[in-house]
């Protein structure tokens, strides 16, 4: 009798428990009373913010917004996720030939199927090294390539970071990708340059952005006319010029790890005039030399160029400022943004034979509004930050608001940024203050030990006599080493003027960075004195 009662109670409890758990889950589910359409939008927002991988970036920021993770919460969430095709439009595949199993291929097929007919963004990257891939037979890549290739009409972005030998599986029988906007081809580095066997995507009317690395474009066929952004890595000088000649509407271009003239294409004669390019970023690397870069400078005319950056940090290739100047002068480029990461002076001493070279370059570029200089060591810094350079920046008093600037150094400058080593030569903090304030306009001496009182009487003068009303951002960051000590702000007059300039509204930052932290030299000097 007792056993029968216990058994009856257990059966009743077993029957009631699922209902109780469902009720508890509903109480804690924030979407239980939300319409399905709104819940789908919430999922989409979460997916966009946390999971969706960038076109040319690395892995997704987080898997928190992964549709698989959302679908694993409960049955209701799974139904919503599976009926929201916008959640399945981005797929990042890290392919490992040694571990890929048939169920991985089935997962890819289901993922692509749930995206319905929406445009998709695909990134395929091999997890193994190239040598490992060559030793093992990849049995699944053909099937994986077939799944991806079947979606070619819906490609919005395609990013292939795979061995060169695998590309044949993706380009076989491709006629075009009418929705493709972003394309990146980056064969895994095996130390050898490759030639794609007739990479034909001739029907790509929407293609806007192209990134190619270590791939010759000799057999590369796409629609070039609508490209607006190009990234080229480890291509020959002649190949890069050929790409620019084909893509006449490009406005943004990055060239990195340039190779020598490979004589695959004829160089333009006498010049290649590109009328659309506005932003050119040059990261030459070590593969080319200064003579190769001269070919690039000497063959281009860029009349619309506004932004130019050169970064040779960590490399030994010289910076040929005279070659750059010839390009800018010949192009009559309205350069507004100039950024130069200047290499070690051992490799450009013949180009920086005196301290006036950088001044001569800038005197020929009066349209600059944003200037950034980054010397790599003390020798290089001593060719840039000098009293002569700072005094030239201070020669601004001739400019009037109602007249055009004449013979004025960088008359439209709005932002100046210096980031690099301490210069070996000495420079005066007073020359930094002179850029903004003419000391002749304020002949008062410090009479009070309270610098705050001095600043209060100083501010009206600097506001009225500011030499450079447009220059409101001035940032200097120094990286001293154990041999070159920082240059403290010692004079009361210099400190008073620098603090006054900052208090008057100029974003004036003078910082020293070491391994243990960052020091504001103006605040540090003020705390020592007052």
PDB file of N, CA, C and O in Angstrom, residues 491-522:
ATOM      1  N   UNK A 491      62.138  77.196 -17.526  1.00  0.00           N
ATOM      2  CA  UNK A 491      61.923  78.631 -17.370  1.00  0.00           C
ATOM      3  C   UNK A 491      60.476  78.929 -16.992  1.00  0.00           C
ATOM      4  O   UNK A 491      59.536  78.386 -17.591  1.00  0.00           O
ATOM      5  N   UNK A 492      60.302  79.812 -15.997  1.00  0.00           N
ATOM      6  CA  UNK A 492      58.966  80.205 -15.579  1.00  0.00           C
ATOM      7  C   UNK A 492      58.180  80.821 -16.734  1.00  0.00           C
ATOM      8  O   UNK A 492      56.984  80.568 -16.894  1.00  0.00           O
ATOM      9  N   UNK A 493      58.852  81.626 -17.538  1.00  0.00           N
ATOM     10  CA  UNK A 493      58.168  82.303 -18.640  1.00  0.00           C
ATOM     11  C   UNK A 493      57.643  81.298 -19.662  1.00  0.00           C
ATOM     12  O   UNK A 493      56.513  81.407 -20.149  1.00  0.00           O
ATOM     13  N   UNK A 494      58.452  80.286 -20.004  1.00  0.00           N
ATOM     14  CA  UNK A 494      57.996  79.266 -20.956  1.00  0.00           C
ATOM     15  C   UNK A 494      56.815  78.497 -20.397  1.00  0.00           C
ATOM     16  O   UNK A 494      55.824  78.251 -21.106  1.00  0.00           O
ATOM     17  N   UNK A 495      56.898  78.121 -19.132  1.00  0.00           N
ATOM     18  CA  UNK A 495      55.822  77.361 -18.514  1.00  0.00           C
ATOM     19  C   UNK A 495      54.539  78.179 -18.460  1.00  0.00           C
ATOM     20  O   UNK A 495      53.452  77.679 -18.766  1.00  0.00           O
ATOM     21  N   UNK A 496      54.651  79.456 -18.077  1.00  0.00           N
ATOM     22  CA  UNK A 496      53.474  80.317 -17.999  1.00  0.00           C
ATOM     23  C   UNK A 496      52.789  80.436 -19.357  1.00  0.00           C
ATOM     24  O   UNK A 496      51.565  80.340 -19.473  1.00  0.00           O
ATOM     25  N   UNK A 497      53.578  80.585 -20.395  1.00  0.00           N
ATOM     26  CA  UNK A 497      53.005  80.742 -21.733  1.00  0.00           C
ATOM     27  C   UNK A 497      52.353  79.445 -22.215  1.00  0.00           C
ATOM     28  O   UNK A 497      51.266  79.462 -22.799  1.00  0.00           O
ATOM     29  N   UNK A 498      52.993  78.299 -21.976  1.00  0.00           N
ATOM     30  CA  UNK A 498      52.433  77.024 -22.421  1.00  0.00           C
ATOM     31  C   UNK A 498      51.124  76.705 -21.713  1.00  0.00           C
ATOM     32  O   UNK A 498      50.164  76.248 -22.329  1.00  0.00           O
ATOM     33  N   UNK A 499      51.085  76.972 -20.384  1.00  0.00           N
ATOM     34  CA  UNK A 499      49.845  76.740 -19.648  1.00  0.00           C
ATOM     35  C   UNK A 499      48.765  77.709 -20.114  1.00  0.00           C
ATOM     36  O   UNK A 499      47.593  77.344 -20.260  1.00  0.00           O
ATOM     37  N   UNK A 500      49.153  78.928 -20.390  1.00  0.00           N
ATOM     38  CA  UNK A 500      48.187  79.916 -20.874  1.00  0.00           C
ATOM     39  C   UNK A 500      47.617  79.536 -22.226  1.00  0.00           C
ATOM     40  O   UNK A 500      46.423  79.701 -22.482  1.00  0.00           O
ATOM     41  N   UNK A 501      48.467  79.025 -23.111  1.00  0.00           N
ATOM     42  CA  UNK A 501      47.997  78.596 -24.434  1.00  0.00           C
ATOM     43  C   UNK A 501      47.006  77.459 -24.299  1.00  0.00           C
ATOM     44  O   UNK A 501      45.949  77.447 -24.944  1.00  0.00           O
ATOM     45  N   UNK A 502      47.315  76.506 -23.443  1.00  0.00           N
ATOM     46  CA  UNK A 502      46.394  75.377 -23.233  1.00  0.00           C
ATOM     47  C   UNK A 502      45.082  75.868 -22.632  1.00  0.00           C
ATOM     48  O   UNK A 502      44.000  75.439 -23.057  1.00  0.00           O
ATOM     49  N   UNK A 503      45.145  76.757 -21.666  1.00  0.00           N
ATOM     50  CA  UNK A 503      43.935  77.250 -21.003  1.00  0.00           C
ATOM     51  C   UNK A 503      43.095  78.120 -21.931  1.00  0.00           C
ATOM     52  O   UNK A 503      41.888  78.273 -21.711  1.00  0.00           O
ATOM     53  N   UNK A 504      43.721  78.681 -22.961  1.00  0.00           N
ATOM     54  CA  UNK A 504      42.987  79.535 -23.898  1.00  0.00           C
ATOM     55  C   UNK A 504      42.192  78.736 -24.918  1.00  0.00           C
ATOM     56  O   UNK A 504      41.499  79.322 -25.739  1.00  0.00           O
ATOM     57  N   UNK A 505      42.292  77.416 -24.885  1.00  0.00           N
ATOM     58  CA  UNK A 505      41.467  76.612 -25.775  1.00  0.00           C
ATOM     59  C   UNK A 505      42.232  75.747 -26.746  1.00  0.00           C
ATOM     60  O   UNK A 505      41.629  74.908 -27.434  1.00  0.00           O
ATOM     61  N   UNK A 506      43.544  75.926 -26.847  1.00  0.00           N
ATOM     62  CA  UNK A 506      44.339  75.087 -27.728  1.00  0.00           C
ATOM     63  C   UNK A 506      44.566  73.733 -27.061  1.00  0.00           C
ATOM     64  O   UNK A 506      44.921  73.665 -25.884  1.00  0.00           O
ATOM     65  N   UNK A 507      44.361  72.663 -27.800  1.00  0.00           N
ATOM     66  CA  UNK A 507      44.611  71.318 -27.267  1.00  0.00           C
ATOM     67  C   UNK A 507      46.104  71.031 -27.381  1.00  0.00           C
ATOM     68  O   UNK A 507      46.570  70.370 -28.320  1.00  0.00           O
ATOM     69  N   UNK A 508      46.836  71.558 -26.436  1.00  0.00           N
ATOM     70  CA  UNK A 508      48.291  71.460 -26.411  1.00  0.00           C
ATOM     71  C   UNK A 508      48.693  70.332 -25.462  1.00  0.00           C
ATOM     72  O   UNK A 508      48.444  70.401 -24.259  1.00  0.00           O
ATOM     73  N   UNK A 509      49.310  69.285 -26.012  1.00  0.00           N
ATOM     74  CA  UNK A 509      49.734  68.145 -25.208  1.00  0.00           C
ATOM     75  C   UNK A 509      51.207  67.879 -25.487  1.00  0.00           C
ATOM     76  O   UNK A 509      51.613  67.711 -26.634  1.00  0.00           O
ATOM     77  N   UNK A 510      52.002  67.864 -24.429  1.00  0.00           N
ATOM     78  CA  UNK A 510      53.422  67.523 -24.534  1.00  0.00           C
ATOM     79  C   UNK A 510      53.662  66.396 -23.545  1.00  0.00           C
ATOM     80  O   UNK A 510      53.666  66.603 -22.326  1.00  0.00           O
ATOM     81  N   UNK A 511      53.855  65.193 -24.071  1.00  0.00           N
ATOM     82  CA  UNK A 511      53.892  63.994 -23.240  1.00  0.00           C
ATOM     83  C   UNK A 511      55.224  63.274 -23.391  1.00  0.00           C
ATOM     84  O   UNK A 511      55.878  63.349 -24.426  1.00  0.00           O
ATOM     85  N   UNK A 512      55.582  62.575 -22.337  1.00  0.00           N
ATOM     86  CA  UNK A 512      56.735  61.684 -22.363  1.00  0.00           C
ATOM     87  C   UNK A 512      56.233  60.287 -22.015  1.00  0.00           C
ATOM     88  O   UNK A 512      55.558  60.079 -21.012  1.00  0.00           O
ATOM     89  N   UNK A 513      56.541  59.323 -22.878  1.00  0.00           N
ATOM     90  CA  UNK A 513      56.094  57.950 -22.654  1.00  0.00           C
ATOM     91  C   UNK A 513      57.281  57.048 -22.392  1.00  0.00           C
ATOM     92  O   UNK A 513      58.242  57.028 -23.153  1.00  0.00           O
ATOM     93  N   UNK A 514      57.183  56.336 -21.289  1.00  0.00           N
ATOM     94  CA  UNK A 514      58.167  55.308 -20.953  1.00  0.00           C
ATOM     95  C   UNK A 514      57.429  54.009 -20.654  1.00  0.00           C
ATOM     96  O   UNK A 514      56.197  53.971 -20.644  1.00  0.00           O
ATOM     97  N   UNK A 515      58.185  52.964 -20.400  1.00  0.00           N
ATOM     98  CA  UNK A 515      57.578  51.661 -20.160  1.00  0.00           C
ATOM     99  C   UNK A 515      56.689  51.665 -18.924  1.00  0.00           C
ATOM    100  O   UNK A 515      55.732  50.890 -18.834  1.00  0.00           O
ATOM    101  N   UNK A 516      56.983  52.545 -17.970  1.00  0.00           N
ATOM    102  CA  UNK A 516      56.219  52.549 -16.724  1.00  0.00           C
ATOM    103  C   UNK A 516      55.053  53.519 -16.753  1.00  0.00           C
ATOM    104  O   UNK A 516      54.315  53.631 -15.785  1.00  0.00           O
ATOM    105  N   UNK A 517      54.867  54.249 -17.846  1.00  0.00           N
ATOM    106  CA  UNK A 517      53.720  55.140 -17.899  1.00  0.00           C
ATOM    107  C   UNK A 517      53.956  56.382 -18.718  1.00  0.00           C
ATOM    108  O   UNK A 517      54.957  56.530 -19.427  1.00  0.00           O
ATOM    109  N   UNK A 518      53.011  57.292 -18.614  1.00  0.00           N
ATOM    110  CA  UNK A 518      52.988  58.514 -19.413  1.00  0.00           C
ATOM    111  C   UNK A 518      53.025  59.727 -18.496  1.00  0.00           C
ATOM    112  O   UNK A 518      52.370  59.760 -17.456  1.00  0.00           O
ATOM    113  N   UNK A 519      53.806  60.741 -18.887  1.00  0.00           N
ATOM    114  CA  UNK A 519      53.944  61.963 -18.088  1.00  0.00           C
ATOM    115  C   UNK A 519      53.595  63.170 -18.927  1.00  0.00           C
ATOM    116  O   UNK A 519      54.095  63.320 -20.051  1.00  0.00           O
ATOM    117  N   UNK A 520      52.737  64.029 -18.390  1.00  0.00           N
ATOM    118  CA  UNK A 520      52.441  65.315 -19.023  1.00  0.00           C
ATOM    119  C   UNK A 520      53.509  66.300 -18.570  1.00  0.00           C
ATOM    120  O   UNK A 520      53.566  66.671 -17.388  1.00  0.00           O
ATOM    121  N   UNK A 521      54.376  66.730 -19.469  1.00  0.00           N
ATOM    122  CA  UNK A 521      55.519  67.554 -19.078  1.00  0.00           C
ATOM    123  C   UNK A 521      55.108  68.932 -18.589  1.00  0.00           C
ATOM    124  O   UNK A 521      55.783  69.517 -17.739  1.00  0.00           O
ATOM    125  N   UNK A 522      54.009  69.463 -19.110  1.00  0.00           N
ATOM    126  CA  UNK A 522      53.551  70.779 -18.640  1.00  0.00           C
ATOM    127  C   UNK A 522      53.048  70.678 -17.206  1.00  0.00           C
ATOM    128  O   UNK A 522      53.427  71.474 -16.329  1.00  0.00           O
TER     129      UNK A 522
END
